[in-house]
């Protein structure tokens, strides 16, 4: 029996007593364990894992419903005084007029995030200084600005606006993130009112793009489009955004809260690493709805989400989502930010208690038990040409590690319109999916897209490599990522030319341990660090994680990659290392063995 179909018991109807830590942790903290395989959702809790969990009631964890709402740290204090939603008015009225030096420190380093704004890293500061300099010494007077794109859904009009903002205010920078957002750099505070005006005129926003709030709602990039879709979550995602963005109800959570919803059988929204995941499933009596997952997140203490075993009918998604976020708001740990994600509460409660509290105290009714979704039969990145339910086609294309630019985006908008399309989607894999292409336009468009820098038939590693922001702009970074990954892809395309690799092998490049590009769920995950250069100095490099992955046609269930002590590679040797491991895999594998099984 696999983790996918392992039954969970429903416990609706029992009463709940709210005492901190009333039972021992029963569920799994999925850190790497077995020396030769990625850990899985069924892995046993270790003593190290237990030690990570906040314990004993001698020190309150800052759970509002257990310990009261008195703030236990500075962050919680300023969030209660004035949460981040309110800072928009000050940006418009004061900071954008009086400039960077007029910005209050708590607004700058705290509340600005509620509107998608972070200060970016000062150019030229090497990774060795990241841990030794004060934060303000690393900080530039420019911002990273994140635009949330719920469900990844864009029109060509919106794309053109994003491209023009990139050109006019962001020095032509724009990155597609692995959460379906677009990220600009070099933004000045003086330009924010005009940027918001342009975005909001076409229905885009930066509201709650960062901060301790519900972040962008990940949605299937082929929602409402794919011929093999089970259910279209578009209206559900729009309802969540309409009801909960910019309101006070969830403007002060313990930390960020991530949502993923898909109606496509490829399970294309990385639901296993979200705080809540809703994955389409067919219930034998109740029809199509969603399988409910909670408590996933990576970072330095990775944990895969778990099924609650509950079936959520399409009409119940909003109340169930609201219930889960409310549990996080009310019971999430707030004392230590490093323990303030939902995964830590789930680890303490276990799935049975979590479901019981959700049903009894937040929904007021039980949810029916439901089946698990079957193993995906297709890759969830949607690269290549696929038929839509209306007979037209969608085309998934790969920029290089999500990096695009103003001219590319406006050029793409023009190109799509020339070929009769007005819609596209971003994906959680730093890719784009172009919709509504008539058959006679497919090949001419693919040729034109290639010239623009978007590959519909990318090489193995162009397709399956993602990279985080890295040292170019990120204040936490230790090493460079985007260019390193781009160079590695180019080199691997030459080195592996003509070699048939029968399955995707993912390469995820991260500039530090925070895992924004999902170190632990890649076949080859790379965690940025400085390595000895052999001459008494240091050189950029990576700790290697092997064998991780999410549900896909190549693996039945998600598992976290393992680190191998001492297995590190310098940035300069990255392509060489990947080539060696791929060739060794191809030589060693038995007939249909996957990279994760190897
Ligand atoms: Fe920055 Fe680290 Fe996240 Fe990369 S993984 S974007 S370097 S915090």
Coordinates of C-alpha atoms and ligand atoms in Angstrom, one line a residue:
X1 CA 0.0 0.0 0.0
X2 CA 1.4 3.4 -0.9
X3 CA 1.1 6.7 0.9
X4 CA -1.2 7.8 -1.9
X5 CA -4.0 5.4 -0.9
X6 CA -3.2 4.8 2.7
X7 CA -6.5 5.3 4.6
X8 CA -6.9 8.0 7.2
X9 CA -9.6 7.6 9.8
X10 CA -12.3 10.3 10.1
X11 CA -13.0 11.4 13.6
X12 CA -15.8 13.9 13.2
X13 CA -18.1 14.3 16.1
X14 CA -15.7 14.0 19.0
X15 CA -15.3 17.0 21.3
X16 CA -12.1 19.0 21.3
X17 CA -10.3 20.3 24.4
X18 CA -7.8 23.1 23.7
X19 CA -4.7 22.3 25.7
X20 CA -1.3 22.7 24.3
X21 CA 0.4 19.5 23.5
X22 CA -2.3 17.1 24.7
X23 CA -0.9 14.2 22.7
X24 CA 2.4 13.1 21.5
X25 CA 3.3 13.9 17.9
X26 CA 2.1 11.0 15.7
X27 CA 3.0 12.1 12.2
X28 CA 6.0 12.2 10.1
X29 CA 8.6 14.8 9.8
X30 CA 10.0 14.0 6.5
X31 CA 13.7 14.6 6.8
X32 CA 16.1 12.5 4.9
X33 CA 16.8 9.2 6.6
X34 CA 17.5 6.1 4.5
X35 CA 21.0 6.4 3.2
X36 CA 20.2 5.5 -0.4
X37 CA 16.7 6.8 -1.0
X38 CA 14.7 10.0 -0.7
X39 CA 12.6 10.0 2.5
X40 CA 8.8 9.6 1.9
X41 CA 5.7 10.6 3.6
X42 CA 5.6 7.3 5.4
X43 CA 8.9 7.8 7.1
X44 CA 9.0 7.4 10.9
X45 CA 9.6 10.4 13.2
X46 CA 13.2 10.5 14.5
X47 CA 14.4 11.9 17.8
X48 CA 16.1 14.7 15.9
X49 CA 12.7 15.6 14.4
X50 CA 11.0 15.5 17.8
X51 CA 13.7 17.8 19.2
X52 CA 12.8 20.4 16.5
X53 CA 9.2 20.6 17.6
X54 CA 8.3 23.2 20.2
X55 CA 7.7 21.3 23.4
X56 CA 6.2 21.6 26.9
X57 CA 3.9 24.3 28.1
X58 CA 6.6 26.0 30.2
X59 CA 7.2 28.5 27.5
X60 CA 4.1 29.6 25.5
X61 CA 4.3 29.3 21.8
X62 CA 2.2 32.3 21.1
X63 CA -0.9 30.3 20.0
X64 CA -3.7 32.8 20.2
X65 CA -6.3 30.3 21.4
X66 CA -4.0 28.6 23.9
X67 CA -1.7 31.3 25.2
X68 CA -3.7 34.5 24.5
X69 CA -2.9 37.2 22.0
X70 CA -0.2 39.1 23.9
X71 CA 2.7 39.5 21.4
X72 CA 5.8 37.5 22.3
X73 CA 8.2 39.1 19.9
X74 CA 8.7 42.4 18.0
X75 CA 7.2 41.1 14.8
X76 CA 4.0 40.1 16.5
X77 CA 3.9 43.4 18.2
X78 CA 4.0 45.6 15.1
X79 CA 1.6 43.3 13.3
X80 CA -1.0 43.9 16.1
X81 CA -0.4 47.6 16.2
X82 CA -0.9 48.0 12.4
X83 CA -0.8 45.1 10.0
X84 CA 0.8 45.5 6.6
X85 CA -2.4 46.3 4.6
X86 CA -2.4 49.8 6.1
X87 CA 1.1 50.7 4.7
X88 CA -0.2 51.2 1.2
X89 CA -1.7 54.5 2.2
X90 CA 1.6 55.7 3.6
X91 CA 3.5 54.7 0.5
X92 CA 1.1 56.6 -1.7
X93 CA 0.9 59.7 0.6
X94 CA 4.4 60.0 2.0
X95 CA 7.1 57.6 1.0
X96 CA 6.7 57.8 -2.8
X97 CA 6.8 61.6 -2.5
X98 CA 9.6 62.0 0.1
X99 CA 11.8 59.1 -1.1
X100 CA 13.6 56.1 0.4
X101 CA 15.0 58.0 3.4
X102 CA 11.6 58.9 4.7
X103 CA 10.5 55.3 5.1
X104 CA 9.9 54.1 8.7
X105 CA 12.1 51.1 9.5
X106 CA 9.2 48.8 10.6
X107 CA 7.3 49.6 7.4
X108 CA 10.4 49.1 5.3
X109 CA 11.4 45.7 6.7
X110 CA 8.0 44.5 7.7
X111 CA 4.8 45.9 6.4
X112 CA 6.1 46.6 2.9
X113 CA 5.9 42.8 2.3
X114 CA 2.1 42.9 2.5
X115 CA 2.3 44.8 -0.8
X116 CA 5.0 42.6 -2.5
X117 CA 7.9 44.8 -1.7
X118 CA 11.4 43.8 -0.3
X119 CA 14.6 45.7 -0.5
X120 CA 17.0 44.0 -2.8
X121 CA 20.7 43.2 -2.2
X122 CA 23.3 45.9 -2.8
X123 CA 25.3 44.9 -5.9
X124 CA 28.8 43.5 -5.4
X125 CA 28.6 42.1 -1.9
X126 CA 29.9 38.6 -2.1
X127 CA 28.3 35.6 -0.4
X128 CA 30.9 35.4 2.3
X129 CA 29.5 38.7 3.8
X130 CA 25.9 37.6 3.9
X131 CA 26.1 36.3 7.4
X132 CA 28.5 38.8 8.8
X133 CA 27.1 42.2 7.7
X134 CA 24.2 43.9 9.3
X135 CA 21.0 43.6 7.3
X136 CA 21.0 47.3 6.4
X137 CA 24.6 47.0 5.1
X138 CA 23.4 44.4 2.6
X139 CA 20.4 46.4 1.6
X140 CA 20.0 48.5 -1.5
X141 CA 17.7 51.5 -1.9
X142 CA 15.8 49.6 -4.6
X143 CA 13.1 47.0 -4.3
X144 CA 12.0 43.7 -5.5
X145 CA 8.3 43.8 -6.4
X146 CA 6.2 40.7 -6.7
X147 CA 3.0 40.7 -8.7
X148 CA 0.6 38.0 -7.7
X149 CA -1.1 36.1 -10.5
X150 CA -3.7 33.9 -8.9
X151 CA -4.1 30.7 -10.8
X152 CA -1.3 31.9 -13.1
X153 CA -4.0 33.4 -15.4
X154 CA -3.0 36.3 -17.7
X155 CA -4.4 38.0 -20.7
X156 CA -2.1 39.5 -23.4
X157 CA -3.2 42.9 -22.3
X158 CA -2.0 42.2 -18.8
X159 CA 1.3 40.7 -20.1
X160 CA 1.9 43.8 -22.1
X161 CA 1.4 46.0 -19.0
X162 CA 3.9 43.8 -17.1
X163 CA 6.4 44.0 -19.9
X164 CA 6.0 47.8 -20.1
X165 CA 6.5 48.1 -16.3
X166 CA 9.6 46.0 -16.6
X167 CA 10.9 48.4 -19.3
X168 CA 9.9 51.7 -17.7
X169 CA 10.6 51.0 -14.0
X170 CA 12.6 47.8 -13.6
X171 CA 15.6 48.1 -15.9
X172 CA 14.0 45.4 -18.1
X173 CA 14.1 42.8 -15.3
X174 CA 11.3 40.2 -14.8
X175 CA 11.4 36.7 -13.4
X176 CA 8.7 34.1 -13.5
X177 CA 8.8 32.6 -10.1
X178 CA 8.0 29.0 -9.1
X179 CA 4.8 30.2 -7.5
X180 CA 3.3 31.6 -10.7
X181 CA 4.2 35.2 -9.8
X182 CA 6.2 37.8 -11.7
X183 CA 9.0 39.5 -9.9
X184 CA 10.6 42.8 -10.8
X185 CA 13.9 44.3 -9.6
X186 CA 15.3 47.8 -9.4
X187 CA 12.0 49.3 -8.4
X188 CA 12.1 52.8 -6.8
X189 CA 9.6 53.7 -4.1
X190 CA 8.8 56.9 -6.0
X191 CA 7.4 54.8 -8.9
X192 CA 5.0 52.6 -6.9
X193 CA 1.8 54.7 -7.3
X194 CA 2.2 54.7 -11.0
X195 CA 3.1 50.9 -11.1
X196 CA 0.0 50.1 -9.0
X197 CA -2.2 52.3 -11.2
X198 CA -1.0 50.5 -14.3
X199 CA -1.4 47.0 -12.7
X200 CA -4.8 47.6 -11.2
X201 CA -6.1 49.2 -14.4
X202 CA -5.9 45.7 -15.9
X203 CA -6.9 43.7 -12.9
X204 CA -3.4 42.8 -11.5
X205 CA -2.3 43.4 -8.0
X206 CA 0.6 43.1 -5.5
X207 CA -1.8 42.8 -2.5
X208 CA -0.5 40.2 -0.1
X209 CA 2.1 39.0 -2.6
X210 CA 4.5 38.6 0.4
X211 CA 4.1 38.8 4.2
X212 CA 2.3 36.8 6.9
X213 CA -0.8 36.3 4.9
X214 CA -2.4 33.9 2.3
X215 CA 0.0 34.2 -0.6
X216 CA -0.8 33.8 -4.3
X217 CA -3.3 30.9 -5.0
X218 CA -1.5 28.4 -7.1
X219 CA -3.9 27.0 -9.7
X220 CA -3.6 24.5 -12.6
X221 CA -2.1 26.3 -15.6
X222 CA -4.5 24.5 -17.8
X223 CA -7.7 25.2 -15.8
X224 CA -10.7 25.3 -18.0
X225 CA -8.6 24.4 -21.0
X226 CA -7.3 20.8 -20.9
X227 CA -9.3 18.1 -22.6
X228 CA -8.5 15.7 -19.7
X229 CA -9.3 18.1 -16.9
X230 CA -11.5 16.7 -14.1
X231 CA -12.8 20.0 -12.7
X232 CA -12.0 23.7 -13.4
X233 CA -11.0 25.6 -10.2
X234 CA -10.9 29.0 -11.8
X235 CA -14.1 30.3 -10.2
X236 CA -13.1 28.9 -6.8
X237 CA -9.7 30.7 -6.9
X238 CA -11.4 33.9 -8.0
X239 CA -13.8 33.7 -5.1
X240 CA -11.0 33.1 -2.6
X241 CA -9.2 36.2 -3.9
X242 CA -12.3 38.3 -4.0
X243 CA -13.3 37.4 -0.4
X244 CA -10.0 37.3 1.4
X245 CA -7.4 39.5 -0.2
X246 CA -6.8 42.9 1.4
X247 CA -9.2 42.2 4.3
X248 CA -8.4 42.1 8.0
X249 CA -9.5 38.5 8.5
X250 CA -6.2 36.9 7.5
X251 CA -4.0 40.0 7.4
X252 CA -2.1 38.8 10.5
X253 CA -1.2 35.1 10.3
X254 CA 1.8 33.6 12.2
X255 CA 3.7 33.5 8.9
X256 CA 3.0 32.9 5.2
X257 CA 0.2 30.5 4.1
X258 CA 0.4 28.8 0.7
X259 CA -2.5 27.4 -1.3
X260 CA -2.6 25.1 -4.3
X261 CA -5.7 23.9 -6.2
X262 CA -5.8 21.8 -9.3
X263 CA -8.4 20.0 -11.2
X264 CA -5.9 18.4 -13.6
X265 CA -4.8 14.7 -13.3
X266 CA -1.2 15.7 -13.7
X267 CA -1.4 17.3 -10.2
X268 CA 0.4 20.3 -11.6
X269 CA 0.5 22.7 -8.6
X270 CA 3.2 21.1 -6.3
X271 CA 0.4 20.6 -3.6
X272 CA 2.7 18.4 -1.4
X273 CA 4.7 21.5 -0.4
X274 CA 1.8 23.9 0.3
X275 CA 0.0 24.7 3.6
X276 CA -3.2 23.6 1.9
X277 CA -3.6 21.5 -1.2
X278 CA -6.8 20.6 -3.0
X279 CA -6.3 18.0 -5.7
X280 CA -9.2 16.8 -8.0
X281 CA -10.4 13.4 -7.3
X282 CA -13.5 11.4 -8.3
X283 CA -15.5 10.1 -5.3
X284 CA -17.4 6.9 -6.2
X285 CA -20.7 8.2 -4.8
X286 CA -20.3 12.0 -4.7
X287 CA -18.7 12.7 -8.0
X288 CA -15.7 15.0 -8.7
X289 CA -14.4 17.1 -5.9
X290 CA -11.1 17.6 -4.1
X291 CA -8.8 15.6 -1.9
X292 CA -7.6 17.8 1.0
X293 CA -3.9 18.0 2.0
X294 CA -2.4 20.2 4.7
X295 CA 0.9 21.1 6.3
X296 CA 3.5 21.0 3.5
X297 CA 6.5 23.4 3.3
X298 CA 10.2 23.2 2.6
X299 CA 12.8 25.7 3.8
X300 CA 15.4 24.4 6.2
X301 CA 13.0 22.0 8.0
X302 CA 11.1 20.4 5.1
X303 CA 7.9 18.5 5.6
X304 CA 5.6 17.1 3.0
X305 CA 1.8 17.8 3.3
X306 CA -0.5 15.0 4.5
X307 CA -3.9 14.0 3.4
X308 CA -6.7 14.4 5.9
X309 CA -8.6 11.7 4.1
X310 CA -11.5 14.2 3.6
X311 CA -13.5 14.8 0.4
X312 CA -14.3 18.4 -0.3
X313 CA -17.1 19.1 -2.7
X314 CA -16.5 22.0 -5.1
X315 CA -19.1 24.2 -3.3
X316 CA -17.3 23.6 0.0
X317 CA -13.8 24.7 -1.0
X318 CA -14.2 28.3 0.3
X319 CA -15.4 27.3 3.8
X320 CA -12.8 24.5 4.1
X321 CA -10.0 26.8 3.0
X322 CA -11.3 29.5 5.5
X323 CA -11.4 26.8 8.3
X324 CA -7.8 25.7 7.7
X325 CA -6.4 29.2 7.5
X326 CA -8.4 30.1 10.7
X327 CA -6.8 27.1 12.5
X328 CA -3.4 28.4 11.4
X329 CA -4.3 32.0 12.6
X330 CA -5.7 30.8 15.9
X331 CA -3.3 27.9 16.8
X332 CA -0.2 28.5 14.8
X333 CA 3.0 29.1 16.8
X334 CA 3.9 32.8 16.9
X335 CA 6.8 33.0 19.4
X336 CA 9.6 31.8 17.1
X337 CA 9.3 32.7 13.4
X338 CA 11.3 29.6 12.5
X339 CA 8.5 27.5 14.0
X340 CA 5.6 29.6 12.7
X341 CA 4.4 27.5 9.7
X342 CA 1.4 25.2 9.7
X343 CA 3.6 22.2 9.4
X344 CA 4.8 22.5 13.0
X345 CA 1.2 22.5 14.3
X346 CA 0.3 19.5 12.1
X347 CA 3.3 17.8 13.5
X348 CA 2.1 18.3 17.0
X349 CA -1.6 17.5 16.4
X350 CA -1.5 14.8 13.7
X351 CA -4.0 14.5 10.9
X352 CA -6.8 13.0 13.0
X353 CA -6.9 15.9 15.5
X354 CA -6.4 18.5 12.8
X355 CA -9.4 17.1 10.9
X356 CA -11.5 16.9 14.1
X357 CA -10.8 20.5 15.0
X358 CA -11.5 21.6 11.5
X359 CA -14.9 19.8 11.4
X360 CA -16.1 20.4 14.9
X361 CA -14.9 23.9 15.6
X362 CA -14.6 25.6 12.2
X363 CA -17.0 23.9 9.8
X364 CA -19.7 22.7 12.3
X365 CA -20.1 19.5 10.3
X366 CA -18.2 16.4 9.2
X367 CA -16.6 16.1 5.8
X368 CA -17.1 12.7 4.0
X369 CA -14.1 10.4 3.7
X370 CA -12.7 10.5 0.2
X371 CA -10.2 8.6 -2.0
X372 CA -6.7 9.6 -2.9
X373 CA -6.0 10.9 -6.4
X374 CA -4.3 8.2 -8.6
X375 CA -0.7 8.6 -9.7
X376 CA -0.3 11.3 -12.4
X377 CA -0.1 10.0 -15.9
X378 CA 1.5 13.1 -17.4
X379 CA 4.2 15.6 -16.5
X380 CA 2.6 18.6 -14.7
X381 CA 4.9 21.2 -16.5
X382 CA 2.7 21.2 -19.6
X383 CA 5.7 21.7 -21.9
X384 CA 5.0 21.1 -25.6
X385 CA 1.8 21.0 -27.7
X386 CA -1.4 19.7 -26.2
X387 CA -5.0 19.6 -27.4
X388 CA -7.6 21.7 -25.6
X389 CA -11.1 20.6 -24.9
X390 CA -12.4 23.0 -27.6
X391 CA -10.2 21.4 -30.3
X392 CA -7.6 24.2 -30.3
X393 CA -4.1 23.7 -28.7
X394 CA -2.1 25.0 -25.8
X395 CA 1.7 25.2 -25.9
X396 CA 4.0 25.0 -22.9
X397 CA 7.2 26.9 -23.3
X398 CA 10.4 27.2 -21.4
X399 CA 12.3 30.5 -20.9
X400 CA 15.7 29.9 -19.3
X401 CA 15.2 29.4 -15.5
X402 CA 12.2 31.7 -15.5
X403 CA 14.2 34.8 -16.6
X404 CA 12.3 37.0 -19.0
X405 CA 12.4 40.7 -19.7
X406 CA 10.3 43.6 -20.8
X407 CA 10.9 43.2 -24.6
X408 CA 10.3 39.5 -24.4
X409 CA 7.0 39.9 -22.6
X410 CA 5.6 42.7 -24.9
X411 CA 7.0 40.7 -27.9
X412 CA 5.1 37.6 -26.7
X413 CA 1.9 39.6 -26.2
X414 CA 2.2 40.8 -29.8
X415 CA 3.0 37.4 -31.1
X416 CA 0.1 35.7 -29.4
X417 CA -2.3 38.2 -30.7
X418 CA -0.9 37.8 -34.2
X419 CA -1.7 34.1 -33.9
X420 CA -5.2 34.6 -32.5
X421 CA -4.6 34.1 -28.8
X422 CA -5.4 36.5 -26.0
X423 CA -4.6 34.2 -23.0
X424 CA -1.6 32.5 -21.3
X425 CA -0.7 31.1 -17.9
X426 CA 2.3 31.1 -15.6
X427 CA 3.3 27.8 -14.0
X428 CA 4.9 26.6 -10.7
X429 CA 7.9 25.5 -12.8
X430 CA 9.0 28.9 -14.0
X431 CA 7.4 28.2 -17.4
X432 CA 4.5 29.7 -19.5
X433 CA 1.5 28.0 -21.2
X434 CA 0.1 29.7 -24.2
X435 CA -3.6 29.1 -24.8
X436 CA -6.1 28.9 -27.7
X437 CA -3.8 28.3 -30.6
X438 CA -5.6 27.1 -33.8
X439 CA -3.9 24.1 -35.4
X440 CA -2.6 26.0 -38.4
X441 CA -0.8 28.5 -36.1
X442 CA 1.0 25.9 -33.9
X443 CA 4.2 25.4 -35.9
X444 CA 4.6 29.0 -37.2
X445 CA 4.1 30.2 -33.6
X446 CA 6.7 27.7 -32.2
X447 CA 9.2 28.9 -34.7
X448 CA 8.6 32.5 -33.8
X449 CA 8.7 31.7 -30.1
X450 CA 12.2 30.1 -30.5
X451 CA 13.4 33.4 -31.9
X452 CA 12.0 35.2 -28.9
X453 CA 13.8 32.9 -26.5
X454 CA 10.9 30.6 -25.5
X455 CA 11.4 26.9 -26.3
X456 CA 8.4 24.7 -26.9
X457 CA 10.6 21.7 -27.4
X458 CA 13.4 22.4 -24.9
X459 CA 16.3 20.2 -24.0
X460 CA 16.1 17.9 -21.0
X461 CA 17.7 20.4 -18.6
X462 CA 16.2 23.5 -20.0
X463 CA 12.9 22.0 -19.3
X464 CA 13.5 20.7 -15.8
X465 CA 15.9 23.3 -14.3
X466 CA 14.6 26.0 -12.0
X467 CA 16.7 28.6 -10.1
X468 CA 15.9 31.0 -7.3
X469 CA 16.8 34.7 -7.3
X470 CA 20.2 34.2 -5.8
X471 CA 23.0 36.6 -5.0
X472 CA 22.1 39.1 -7.8
X473 CA 19.2 40.5 -5.8
X474 CA 18.5 38.4 -2.7
X475 CA 19.9 39.6 0.7
X476 CA 20.0 36.1 2.1
X477 CA 21.9 34.5 -0.8
X478 CA 25.3 33.0 -0.5
X479 CA 25.9 32.2 -4.2
X480 CA 24.7 33.2 -7.7
X481 CA 22.0 31.0 -9.2
X482 CA 20.4 32.2 -12.4
X483 CA 23.5 32.6 -14.5
X484 CA 25.1 29.5 -13.0
X485 CA 22.1 27.4 -14.0
X486 CA 21.9 29.0 -17.4
X487 CA 25.5 28.2 -18.1
X488 CA 25.0 24.6 -16.8
X489 CA 22.1 24.1 -19.1
X490 CA 24.1 25.4 -22.2
X491 CA 27.0 23.1 -21.3
X492 CA 24.8 20.1 -20.7
X493 CA 23.0 20.6 -24.0
X494 CA 26.4 20.1 -25.7
X495 CA 27.7 17.4 -23.4
X496 CA 24.5 15.3 -23.6
X497 CA 23.7 16.0 -27.3
X498 CA 22.5 12.8 -29.0
X499 CA 22.1 10.9 -25.7
X500 CA 18.6 9.6 -25.1
X501 CA 17.6 10.3 -21.5
X502 CA 14.2 8.5 -21.2
X503 CA 12.7 10.6 -18.4
X504 CA 12.9 14.1 -17.0
X505 CA 15.7 14.7 -14.4
X506 CA 15.1 17.9 -12.4
X507 CA 17.8 20.3 -11.4
X508 CA 16.9 22.9 -8.8
X509 CA 19.5 25.6 -8.1
X510 CA 19.2 27.5 -4.8
X511 CA 21.4 30.4 -3.5
X512 CA 21.1 29.4 0.2
X513 CA 19.4 26.8 2.5
X514 CA 16.0 28.5 2.3
X515 CA 14.9 26.4 -0.6
X516 CA 12.9 28.9 -2.6
X517 CA 13.6 26.7 -5.6
X518 CA 12.7 23.5 -3.8
X519 CA 16.1 21.9 -3.1
X520 CA 14.5 18.8 -1.5
X521 CA 12.0 17.9 -4.2
X522 CA 14.4 17.7 -7.1
X523 CA 16.2 14.7 -8.6
X524 CA 19.3 16.9 -8.2
X525 CA 18.8 19.6 -5.6
X526 CA 21.5 22.2 -5.0
X527 CA 21.9 24.2 -1.8
X528 CA 24.2 27.2 -2.2
X529 CA 27.2 27.5 0.0
X530 CA 30.8 28.6 -0.1
X531 CA 33.4 25.8 -0.6
X532 CA 37.2 25.7 0.0
X533 CA 39.0 26.6 -3.2
X534 CA 42.1 24.6 -2.4
X535 CA 44.2 27.8 -2.1
X536 CA 43.0 28.9 1.3
X537 CA 40.1 30.8 0.0
X538 CA 36.5 30.1 -0.9
X539 CA 34.5 29.6 -4.0
X540 CA 30.8 29.4 -4.7
X541 CA 29.3 25.9 -4.7
X542 CA 26.5 23.7 -3.6
X543 CA 25.6 20.9 -1.2
X544 CA 24.0 18.2 -3.4
X545 CA 20.6 16.6 -2.5
X546 CA 19.7 13.5 -4.5
X547 CA 16.5 11.6 -5.2
X548 CA 13.7 14.0 -4.2
X549 CA 10.6 14.6 -6.2
X550 CA 6.8 15.3 -6.1
X551 CA 4.1 13.0 -7.5
X552 CA 4.6 12.4 -11.2
X553 CA 4.4 9.7 -13.8
X554 CA 7.9 8.6 -12.5
X555 CA 7.1 8.3 -8.9
X556 CA 4.0 7.2 -6.9
X557 CA 4.4 9.7 -4.1
X558 CA 6.5 12.7 -3.1
X559 CA 9.7 12.2 -1.3
X560 CA 12.5 14.4 0.0
X561 CA 16.0 14.1 -1.4
X562 CA 18.9 12.9 0.7
X563 CA 22.1 14.7 1.3
X564 CA 25.3 12.8 1.0
X565 CA 27.9 13.9 3.5
X566 CA 30.7 15.5 1.6
X567 CA 28.9 15.5 -1.7
X568 CA 29.4 19.1 -2.8
X569 CA 30.2 20.7 -6.2
X570 CA 31.6 24.0 -7.1
X571 CA 29.6 26.3 -9.4
X572 CA 32.3 25.9 -12.0
X573 CA 32.0 22.1 -12.0
X574 CA 28.3 21.9 -11.9
X575 CA 27.7 20.8 -15.6
X576 CA 30.6 18.3 -15.2
X577 CA 29.0 16.8 -12.1
X578 CA 25.5 16.6 -13.6
X579 CA 26.8 15.0 -16.8
X580 CA 28.7 12.3 -14.8
X581 CA 25.7 11.4 -12.7
X582 CA 23.3 11.3 -15.6
X583 CA 25.7 9.0 -17.6
X584 CA 26.2 6.8 -14.5
X585 CA 22.4 6.6 -14.1
X586 CA 21.9 5.6 -17.7
X587 CA 24.7 2.9 -17.4
X588 CA 23.5 1.5 -14.1
X589 CA 19.7 1.5 -14.2
X590 CA 17.7 -1.5 -14.8
X591 CA 15.2 -1.4 -17.7
X592 CA 12.5 1.0 -16.4
X593 CA 14.2 2.2 -13.1
X594 CA 13.7 5.9 -12.5
X595 CA 16.2 8.3 -11.2
X596 CA 14.4 8.4 -7.8
X597 CA 14.5 4.6 -7.6
X598 CA 18.1 4.3 -8.7
Ligands
LIG1 FE1 17.2 34.0 -1.7 FE2 17.9 31.7 -0.5 FE3 15.4 32.0 -1.4 FE4 17.4 31.8 -3.1 S1 16.8 30.2 -1.7 S2 15.8 33.3 -3.2 S3 19.1 32.8 -2.1 S4 16.4 33.2 0.3

